[in-house]
Amino acid sequence: MTEKSAAEKIDARIAELSGWRGEMLARIRRLIKEADPEVVEEWKWENPVWSHGGIICTGEAYKAAIKTTFPKGAALADPSGIFNSSLTGGTRRAIDFKEGDEIDEAGFKALIHAAIVQNHSK
């Protein structure tokens, strides 16, 4: 039996979550791919990871939220004020998406672009 690809593992996670969490993770994934058609999907730490020149963000599923963690988030401009978690961390920032939350799609895509720029500024 062959090892599943990262995309297949992410598909499986979305299906396994079902309900609002599965829908939210699928929507986040779609927005990331729209923001960066060259994004690389990976599977690390038992979670989806999206990369381009380094990690952009992860997609973690919790009981009450889908969390996207940006490992270099503290270095990113967030003019829309989307980051709402891990705000006191030295380097990372995160967004907790809870049931019924609206996503500021333009602001989220801007963070994806900013993370890619940050990854390439090494």
mmCIF file of N, CA and C in Angstrom:
data_model
loop_
_atom_site.group_PDB
_atom_site.id
_atom_site.type_symbol
_atom_site.label_atom_id
_atom_site.label_comp_id
_atom_site.label_asym_id
_atom_site.label_seq_id
_atom_site.Cartn_x
_atom_site.Cartn_y
_atom_site.Cartn_z
ATOM 1 N N MET A 1 0.844 -1.187 0.000
ATOM 2 C CA MET A 1 0.000 0.000 0.000
ATOM 3 C C MET A 1 0.885 1.245 0.000
ATOM 4 N N THR A 2 0.521 2.193 -0.840
ATOM 5 C CA THR A 2 1.336 3.395 -0.948
ATOM 6 C C THR A 2 0.910 4.441 0.079
ATOM 7 N N GLU A 3 1.867 5.261 0.457
ATOM 8 C CA GLU A 3 1.620 6.346 1.400
ATOM 9 C C GLU A 3 0.732 7.395 0.737
ATOM 10 N N LYS A 4 -0.238 7.896 1.477
ATOM 11 C CA LYS A 4 -1.114 8.942 0.952
ATOM 12 C C LYS A 4 -0.326 10.237 0.778
ATOM 13 N N SER A 5 -0.690 10.993 -0.257
ATOM 14 C CA SER A 5 -0.072 12.303 -0.455
ATOM 15 C C SER A 5 -0.606 13.266 0.607
ATOM 16 N N ALA A 6 0.081 14.388 0.755
ATOM 17 C CA ALA A 6 -0.372 15.407 1.707
ATOM 18 C C ALA A 6 -1.778 15.876 1.347
ATOM 19 N N ALA A 7 -2.038 16.088 0.056
ATOM 20 C CA ALA A 7 -3.365 16.542 -0.379
ATOM 21 C C ALA A 7 -4.433 15.522 0.001
ATOM 22 N N GLU A 8 -4.133 14.253 -0.152
ATOM 23 C CA GLU A 8 -5.087 13.203 0.214
ATOM 24 C C GLU A 8 -5.326 13.187 1.730
ATOM 25 N N LYS A 9 -4.269 13.408 2.497
ATOM 26 C CA LYS A 9 -4.419 13.452 3.951
ATOM 27 C C LYS A 9 -5.266 14.656 4.380
ATOM 28 N N ILE A 10 -5.087 15.782 3.690
ATOM 29 C CA ILE A 10 -5.888 16.966 4.003
ATOM 30 C C ILE A 10 -7.344 16.717 3.620
ATOM 31 N N ASP A 11 -7.563 16.113 2.453
ATOM 32 C CA ASP A 11 -8.930 15.737 2.041
ATOM 33 C C ASP A 11 -9.575 14.853 3.112
ATOM 34 N N ALA A 12 -8.814 13.881 3.607
ATOM 35 C CA ALA A 12 -9.329 12.950 4.609
ATOM 36 C C ALA A 12 -9.653 13.686 5.914
ATOM 37 N N ARG A 13 -8.798 14.635 6.322
ATOM 38 C CA ARG A 13 -9.048 15.403 7.550
ATOM 39 C C ARG A 13 -10.338 16.197 7.418
ATOM 40 N N ILE A 14 -10.521 16.850 6.268
ATOM 41 C CA ILE A 14 -11.740 17.634 6.041
ATOM 42 C C ILE A 14 -12.966 16.733 6.132
ATOM 43 N N ALA A 15 -12.902 15.565 5.501
ATOM 44 C CA ALA A 15 -14.024 14.627 5.522
ATOM 45 C C ALA A 15 -14.284 14.108 6.934
ATOM 46 N N GLU A 16 -13.219 13.815 7.659
ATOM 47 C CA GLU A 16 -13.347 13.262 9.015
ATOM 48 C C GLU A 16 -13.941 14.293 9.972
ATOM 49 N N LEU A 17 -13.621 15.570 9.785
ATOM 50 C CA LEU A 17 -14.151 16.610 10.668
ATOM 51 C C LEU A 17 -15.639 16.828 10.427
ATOM 52 N N SER A 18 -16.043 16.768 9.183
ATOM 53 C CA SER A 18 -17.419 17.044 8.763
ATOM 54 C C SER A 18 -17.940 18.310 9.427
ATOM 55 N N GLY A 19 -19.222 18.561 9.356
ATOM 56 C CA GLY A 19 -19.818 19.708 10.021
ATOM 57 C C GLY A 19 -19.112 21.019 9.722
ATOM 58 N N TRP A 20 -19.290 21.987 10.622
ATOM 59 C CA TRP A 20 -18.752 23.319 10.393
ATOM 60 C C TRP A 20 -17.225 23.335 10.370
ATOM 61 N N ARG A 21 -16.586 22.461 11.158
ATOM 62 C CA ARG A 21 -15.107 22.464 11.181
ATOM 63 C C ARG A 21 -14.541 21.989 9.847
ATOM 64 N N GLY A 22 -15.144 20.958 9.265
ATOM 65 C CA GLY A 22 -14.704 20.493 7.955
ATOM 66 C C GLY A 22 -14.918 21.551 6.889
ATOM 67 N N GLU A 23 -16.084 22.201 6.948
ATOM 68 C CA GLU A 23 -16.385 23.274 5.988
ATOM 69 C C GLU A 23 -15.399 24.433 6.138
ATOM 70 N N MET A 24 -15.075 24.788 7.375
ATOM 71 C CA MET A 24 -14.157 25.901 7.625
ATOM 72 C C MET A 24 -12.756 25.565 7.121
ATOM 73 N N LEU A 25 -12.273 24.365 7.412
ATOM 74 C CA LEU A 25 -10.943 23.977 6.944
ATOM 75 C C LEU A 25 -10.904 23.943 5.420
ATOM 76 N N ALA A 26 -11.956 23.451 4.779
ATOM 77 C CA ALA A 26 -12.013 23.417 3.316
ATOM 78 C C ALA A 26 -11.993 24.837 2.750
ATOM 79 N N ARG A 27 -12.709 25.744 3.411
ATOM 80 C CA ARG A 27 -12.754 27.128 2.932
ATOM 81 C C ARG A 27 -11.399 27.803 3.094
ATOM 82 N N ILE A 28 -10.752 27.590 4.220
ATOM 83 C CA ILE A 28 -9.416 28.150 4.454
ATOM 84 C C ILE A 28 -8.444 27.636 3.388
ATOM 85 N N ARG A 29 -8.510 26.338 3.136
ATOM 86 C CA ARG A 29 -7.646 25.734 2.119
ATOM 87 C C ARG A 29 -7.881 26.385 0.757
ATOM 88 N N ARG A 30 -9.144 26.576 0.399
ATOM 89 C CA ARG A 30 -9.481 27.185 -0.894
ATOM 90 C C ARG A 30 -8.923 28.607 -0.970
ATOM 91 N N LEU A 31 -9.057 29.378 0.100
ATOM 92 C CA LEU A 31 -8.554 30.749 0.111
ATOM 93 C C LEU A 31 -7.033 30.789 -0.028
ATOM 94 N N ILE A 32 -6.349 29.864 0.631
ATOM 95 C CA ILE A 32 -4.884 29.805 0.522
ATOM 96 C C ILE A 32 -4.488 29.505 -0.911
ATOM 97 N N LYS A 33 -5.165 28.549 -1.538
ATOM 98 C CA LYS A 33 -4.844 28.194 -2.925
ATOM 99 C C LYS A 33 -5.183 29.326 -3.896
ATOM 100 N N GLU A 34 -6.256 30.073 -3.606
ATOM 101 C CA GLU A 34 -6.590 31.231 -4.438
ATOM 102 C C GLU A 34 -5.527 32.317 -4.281
ATOM 103 N N ALA A 35 -5.063 32.519 -3.060
ATOM 104 C CA ALA A 35 -4.058 33.546 -2.790
ATOM 105 C C ALA A 35 -2.713 33.183 -3.407
ATOM 106 N N ASP A 36 -2.409 31.883 -3.434
ATOM 107 C CA ASP A 36 -1.121 31.422 -3.954
ATOM 108 C C ASP A 36 -1.303 30.107 -4.705
ATOM 109 N N PRO A 37 -1.536 30.178 -6.024
ATOM 110 C CA PRO A 37 -1.704 28.954 -6.808
ATOM 111 C C PRO A 37 -0.476 28.028 -6.773
ATOM 112 N N GLU A 38 0.681 28.555 -6.368
ATOM 113 C CA GLU A 38 1.899 27.742 -6.310
ATOM 114 C C GLU A 38 2.158 27.167 -4.921
ATOM 115 N N VAL A 39 1.197 27.320 -4.013
ATOM 116 C CA VAL A 39 1.373 26.828 -2.652
ATOM 117 C C VAL A 39 1.634 25.321 -2.660
ATOM 118 N N VAL A 40 2.473 24.879 -1.741
ATOM 119 C CA VAL A 40 2.759 23.455 -1.577
ATOM 120 C C VAL A 40 2.020 22.968 -0.341
ATOM 121 N N GLU A 41 1.224 21.913 -0.532
ATOM 122 C CA GLU A 41 0.527 21.326 0.613
ATOM 123 C C GLU A 41 1.409 20.236 1.203
ATOM 124 N N GLU A 42 1.535 20.281 2.521
ATOM 125 C CA GLU A 42 2.330 19.297 3.237
ATOM 126 C C GLU A 42 1.515 18.759 4.410
ATOM 127 N N TRP A 43 2.012 17.693 5.010
ATOM 128 C CA TRP A 43 1.376 17.098 6.190
ATOM 129 C C TRP A 43 2.461 16.933 7.232
ATOM 130 N N LYS A 44 2.404 17.769 8.281
ATOM 131 C CA LYS A 44 3.402 17.720 9.352
ATOM 132 C C LYS A 44 2.688 17.817 10.680
ATOM 133 N N TRP A 45 3.229 17.170 11.677
ATOM 134 C CA TRP A 45 2.677 17.247 13.032
ATOM 135 C C TRP A 45 1.199 16.832 13.042
ATOM 136 N N GLU A 46 0.849 15.919 12.138
ATOM 137 C CA GLU A 46 -0.537 15.424 12.014
ATOM 138 C C GLU A 46 -1.530 16.518 11.634
ATOM 139 N N ASN A 47 -1.052 17.537 10.905
ATOM 140 C CA ASN A 47 -1.896 18.646 10.478
ATOM 141 C C ASN A 47 -1.526 19.118 9.082
ATOM 142 N N PRO A 48 -2.483 19.745 8.383
ATOM 143 C CA PRO A 48 -2.162 20.366 7.099
ATOM 144 C C PRO A 48 -1.189 21.525 7.303
ATOM 145 N N VAL A 49 -0.254 21.642 6.360
ATOM 146 C CA VAL A 49 0.710 22.729 6.372
ATOM 147 C C VAL A 49 0.801 23.252 4.943
ATOM 148 N N TRP A 50 0.753 24.578 4.800
ATOM 149 C CA TRP A 50 0.889 25.184 3.484
ATOM 150 C C TRP A 50 2.190 25.967 3.446
ATOM 151 N N SER A 51 2.979 25.735 2.385
ATOM 152 C CA SER A 51 4.301 26.334 2.289
ATOM 153 C C SER A 51 4.546 26.971 0.929
ATOM 154 N N HIS A 52 5.433 27.938 0.930
ATOM 155 C CA HIS A 52 5.965 28.548 -0.288
ATOM 156 C C HIS A 52 7.215 29.295 0.157
ATOM 157 N N GLY A 53 8.375 28.690 -0.100
ATOM 158 C CA GLY A 53 9.628 29.272 0.359
ATOM 159 C C GLY A 53 9.808 29.147 1.863
ATOM 160 N N GLY A 54 9.041 28.303 2.481
ATOM 161 C CA GLY A 54 8.989 28.122 3.930
ATOM 162 C C GLY A 54 7.526 27.987 4.319
ATOM 163 N N ILE A 55 7.275 27.680 5.575
ATOM 164 C CA ILE A 55 5.886 27.485 6.008
ATOM 165 C C ILE A 55 5.146 28.822 6.004
ATOM 166 N N ILE A 56 3.955 28.814 5.387
ATOM 167 C CA ILE A 56 3.057 29.964 5.437
ATOM 168 C C ILE A 56 2.214 29.846 6.702
ATOM 169 N N CYS A 57 1.476 28.721 6.808
ATOM 170 C CA CYS A 57 0.644 28.501 7.982
ATOM 171 C C CYS A 57 0.251 27.036 8.090
ATOM 172 N N THR A 58 -0.261 26.684 9.254
ATOM 173 C CA THR A 58 -0.783 25.340 9.506
ATOM 174 C C THR A 58 -2.297 25.448 9.666
ATOM 175 N N GLY A 59 -2.969 24.310 9.586
ATOM 176 C CA GLY A 59 -4.413 24.266 9.795
ATOM 177 C C GLY A 59 -4.745 23.215 10.839
ATOM 178 N N GLU A 60 -4.958 23.637 12.067
ATOM 179 C CA GLU A 60 -5.177 22.709 13.169
ATOM 180 C C GLU A 60 -6.654 22.679 13.562
ATOM 181 N N ALA A 61 -7.160 21.497 13.808
ATOM 182 C CA ALA A 61 -8.560 21.341 14.189
ATOM 183 C C ALA A 61 -8.681 21.096 15.689
ATOM 184 N N TYR A 62 -9.473 21.924 16.341
ATOM 185 C CA TYR A 62 -9.792 21.770 17.750
ATOM 186 C C TYR A 62 -11.300 21.665 17.892
ATOM 187 N N LYS A 63 -11.763 21.308 19.064
ATOM 188 C CA LYS A 63 -13.201 21.126 19.284
ATOM 189 C C LYS A 63 -13.991 22.399 18.962
ATOM 190 N N ALA A 64 -13.456 23.547 19.380
ATOM 191 C CA ALA A 64 -14.199 24.798 19.236
ATOM 192 C C ALA A 64 -13.659 25.729 18.156
ATOM 193 N N ALA A 65 -12.603 25.306 17.444
ATOM 194 C CA ALA A 65 -12.018 26.216 16.454
ATOM 195 C C ALA A 65 -11.162 25.462 15.436
ATOM 196 N N ILE A 66 -11.028 26.091 14.283
ATOM 197 C CA ILE A 66 -9.985 25.724 13.327
ATOM 198 C C ILE A 66 -8.954 26.837 13.455
ATOM 199 N N LYS A 67 -7.731 26.478 13.782
ATOM 200 C CA LYS A 67 -6.673 27.464 14.032
ATOM 201 C C LYS A 67 -5.680 27.440 12.873
ATOM 202 N N THR A 68 -5.398 28.611 12.336
ATOM 203 C CA THR A 68 -4.303 28.737 11.373
ATOM 204 C C THR A 68 -3.173 29.454 12.094
ATOM 205 N N THR A 69 -2.039 28.769 12.193
ATOM 206 C CA THR A 69 -0.876 29.337 12.872
ATOM 207 C C THR A 69 0.152 29.746 11.833
ATOM 208 N N PHE A 70 0.581 30.985 11.908
ATOM 209 C CA PHE A 70 1.612 31.538 11.028
ATOM 210 C C PHE A 70 2.895 31.592 11.847
ATOM 211 N N PRO A 71 3.877 30.711 11.553
ATOM 212 C CA PRO A 71 5.085 30.652 12.381
ATOM 213 C C PRO A 71 5.865 31.963 12.457
ATOM 214 N N LYS A 72 5.781 32.806 11.416
ATOM 215 C CA LYS A 72 6.474 34.095 11.425
ATOM 216 C C LYS A 72 5.472 35.240 11.480
ATOM 217 N N GLY A 73 4.298 34.965 12.042
ATOM 218 C CA GLY A 73 3.210 35.929 12.047
ATOM 219 C C GLY A 73 3.505 37.248 12.729
ATOM 220 N N ALA A 74 4.356 37.242 13.761
ATOM 221 C CA ALA A 74 4.659 38.485 14.470
ATOM 222 C C ALA A 74 5.372 39.482 13.568
ATOM 223 N N ALA A 75 6.006 38.998 12.509
ATOM 224 C CA ALA A 75 6.724 39.867 11.579
ATOM 225 C C ALA A 75 5.826 40.385 10.455
ATOM 226 N N LEU A 76 4.567 39.936 10.417
ATOM 227 C CA LEU A 76 3.673 40.307 9.323
ATOM 228 C C LEU A 76 2.784 41.488 9.701
ATOM 229 N N ALA A 77 2.578 42.370 8.750
ATOM 230 C CA ALA A 77 1.609 43.454 8.946
ATOM 231 C C ALA A 77 0.219 42.830 8.919
ATOM 232 N N ASP A 78 -0.638 43.272 9.810
ATOM 233 C CA ASP A 78 -2.011 42.757 9.890
ATOM 234 C C ASP A 78 -2.973 43.946 9.957
ATOM 235 N N PRO A 79 -3.047 44.721 8.854
ATOM 236 C CA PRO A 79 -3.867 45.934 8.888
ATOM 237 C C PRO A 79 -5.354 45.664 9.128
ATOM 238 N N SER A 80 -5.823 44.462 8.787
ATOM 239 C CA SER A 80 -7.234 44.127 9.005
ATOM 240 C C SER A 80 -7.498 43.615 10.410
ATOM 241 N N GLY A 81 -6.433 43.395 11.195
ATOM 242 C CA GLY A 81 -6.589 42.909 12.568
ATOM 243 C C GLY A 81 -7.173 41.508 12.648
ATOM 244 N N ILE A 82 -6.727 40.643 11.758
ATOM 245 C CA ILE A 82 -7.267 39.284 11.679
ATOM 246 C C ILE A 82 -6.687 38.362 12.753
ATOM 247 N N PHE A 83 -5.421 38.532 13.081
ATOM 248 C CA PHE A 83 -4.829 37.664 14.098
ATOM 249 C C PHE A 83 -5.591 37.849 15.412
ATOM 250 N N ASN A 84 -6.023 36.741 16.023
ATOM 251 C CA ASN A 84 -6.777 36.828 17.270
ATOM 252 C C ASN A 84 -6.306 35.808 18.314
ATOM 253 N N SER A 85 -5.157 35.171 18.046
ATOM 254 C CA SER A 85 -4.649 34.150 18.961
ATOM 255 C C SER A 85 -3.122 34.156 18.917
ATOM 256 N N SER A 86 -2.506 33.702 19.994
ATOM 257 C CA SER A 86 -1.034 33.679 20.109
ATOM 258 C C SER A 86 -0.451 35.076 19.911
ATOM 259 N N LEU A 87 -1.155 36.081 20.398
ATOM 260 C CA LEU A 87 -0.754 37.465 20.157
ATOM 261 C C LEU A 87 0.449 37.901 20.978
ATOM 262 N N THR A 88 0.768 37.157 22.037
ATOM 263 C CA THR A 88 1.915 37.539 22.860
ATOM 264 C C THR A 88 3.158 36.722 22.528
ATOM 265 N N GLY A 89 3.049 35.828 21.562
ATOM 266 C CA GLY A 89 4.202 35.013 21.156
ATOM 267 C C GLY A 89 5.267 35.875 20.519
ATOM 268 N N GLY A 90 6.494 35.457 20.650
ATOM 269 C CA GLY A 90 7.606 36.221 20.095
ATOM 270 C C GLY A 90 7.673 36.196 18.585
ATOM 271 N N THR A 91 7.273 35.100 17.975
ATOM 272 C CA THR A 91 7.393 35.008 16.518
ATOM 273 C C THR A 91 6.103 34.611 15.815
ATOM 274 N N ARG A 92 5.290 33.780 16.442
ATOM 275 C CA ARG A 92 4.109 33.285 15.726
ATOM 276 C C ARG A 92 2.865 34.073 16.078
ATOM 277 N N ARG A 93 1.884 33.974 15.202
ATOM 278 C CA ARG A 93 0.552 34.518 15.426
ATOM 279 C C ARG A 93 -0.426 33.511 14.844
ATOM 280 N N ALA A 94 -1.674 33.558 15.312
ATOM 281 C CA ALA A 94 -2.659 32.600 14.823
ATOM 282 C C ALA A 94 -4.026 33.265 14.688
ATOM 283 N N ILE A 95 -4.884 32.562 13.959
ATOM 284 C CA ILE A 95 -6.277 32.973 13.814
ATOM 285 C C ILE A 95 -7.127 31.785 14.225
ATOM 286 N N ASP A 96 -7.996 31.991 15.203
ATOM 287 C CA ASP A 96 -8.971 30.969 15.588
ATOM 288 C C ASP A 96 -10.268 31.271 14.862
ATOM 289 N N PHE A 97 -10.682 30.350 14.001
ATOM 290 C CA PHE A 97 -11.953 30.471 13.305
ATOM 291 C C PHE A 97 -12.953 29.596 14.050
ATOM 292 N N LYS A 98 -13.996 30.222 14.587
ATOM 293 C CA LYS A 98 -14.999 29.485 15.362
ATOM 294 C C LYS A 98 -16.284 29.346 14.563
ATOM 295 N N GLU A 99 -17.151 28.460 15.029
ATOM 296 C CA GLU A 99 -18.413 28.208 14.333
ATOM 297 C C GLU A 99 -19.170 29.515 14.112
ATOM 298 N N GLY A 100 -19.587 29.745 12.877
ATOM 299 C CA GLY A 100 -20.346 30.933 12.545
ATOM 300 C C GLY A 100 -19.510 32.157 12.210
ATOM 301 N N ASP A 101 -18.185 32.087 12.399
ATOM 302 C CA ASP A 101 -17.325 33.227 12.085
ATOM 303 C C ASP A 101 -17.327 33.515 10.595
ATOM 304 N N GLU A 102 -17.317 34.787 10.276
ATOM 305 C CA GLU A 102 -17.110 35.225 8.898
ATOM 306 C C GLU A 102 -15.603 35.335 8.693
ATOM 307 N N ILE A 103 -15.163 35.082 7.475
ATOM 308 C CA ILE A 103 -13.745 35.235 7.164
ATOM 309 C C ILE A 103 -13.576 36.498 6.332
ATOM 310 N N ASP A 104 -12.677 37.367 6.775
ATOM 311 C CA ASP A 104 -12.284 38.526 5.975
ATOM 312 C C ASP A 104 -11.360 37.968 4.889
ATOM 313 N N GLU A 105 -11.956 37.591 3.753
ATOM 314 C CA GLU A 105 -11.193 36.895 2.716
ATOM 315 C C GLU A 105 -10.040 37.733 2.190
ATOM 316 N N ALA A 106 -10.273 39.006 1.939
ATOM 317 C CA ALA A 106 -9.203 39.869 1.420
ATOM 318 C C ALA A 106 -8.084 40.005 2.447
ATOM 319 N N GLY A 107 -8.446 40.199 3.706
ATOM 320 C CA GLY A 107 -7.443 40.324 4.758
ATOM 321 C C GLY A 107 -6.654 39.039 4.951
ATOM 322 N N PHE A 108 -7.351 37.883 4.880
ATOM 323 C CA PHE A 108 -6.680 36.592 5.040
ATOM 324 C C PHE A 108 -5.704 36.358 3.892
ATOM 325 N N LYS A 109 -6.144 36.641 2.666
ATOM 326 C CA LYS A 109 -5.261 36.472 1.507
ATOM 327 C C LYS A 109 -4.056 37.408 1.592
ATOM 328 N N ALA A 110 -4.274 38.616 2.119
ATOM 329 C CA ALA A 110 -3.157 39.550 2.288
ATOM 330 C C ALA A 110 -2.123 38.978 3.260
ATOM 331 N N LEU A 111 -2.583 38.299 4.327
ATOM 332 C CA LEU A 111 -1.645 37.664 5.260
ATOM 333 C C LEU A 111 -0.877 36.528 4.576
ATOM 334 N N ILE A 112 -1.556 35.771 3.714
ATOM 335 C CA ILE A 112 -0.878 34.695 2.968
ATOM 336 C C ILE A 112 0.229 35.303 2.115
ATOM 337 N N HIS A 113 -0.097 36.374 1.385
ATOM 338 C CA HIS A 113 0.913 37.036 0.545
ATOM 339 C C HIS A 113 2.051 37.581 1.393
ATOM 340 N N ALA A 114 1.735 38.194 2.523
ATOM 341 C CA ALA A 114 2.770 38.754 3.403
ATOM 342 C C ALA A 114 3.692 37.654 3.947
ATOM 343 N N ALA A 115 3.115 36.496 4.264
ATOM 344 C CA ALA A 115 3.924 35.374 4.764
ATOM 345 C C ALA A 115 4.877 34.867 3.680
ATOM 346 N N ILE A 116 4.422 34.831 2.454
ATOM 347 C CA ILE A 116 5.289 34.396 1.329
ATOM 348 C C ILE A 116 6.425 35.391 1.152
ATOM 349 N N VAL A 117 6.112 36.680 1.168
ATOM 350 C CA VAL A 117 7.147 37.709 1.048
ATOM 351 C C VAL A 117 8.157 37.555 2.187
ATOM 352 N N GLN A 118 7.657 37.345 3.399
ATOM 353 C CA GLN A 118 8.543 37.153 4.556
ATOM 354 C C GLN A 118 9.441 35.937 4.359
ATOM 355 N N ASN A 119 8.870 34.841 3.847
ATOM 356 C CA ASN A 119 9.666 33.629 3.617
ATOM 357 C C ASN A 119 10.784 33.866 2.602
ATOM 358 N N HIS A 120 10.533 34.712 1.630
ATOM 359 C CA HIS A 120 11.527 34.948 0.584
ATOM 360 C C HIS A 120 12.495 36.084 0.936
ATOM 361 N N SER A 121 12.316 36.723 2.077
ATOM 362 C CA SER A 121 13.174 37.842 2.457
ATOM 363 C C SER A 121 14.366 37.411 3.312
ATOM 364 N N LYS A 122 14.583 36.089 3.400
ATOM 365 C CA LYS A 122 15.660 35.553 4.238
ATOM 366 C C LYS A 122 17.012 36.063 3.747
#
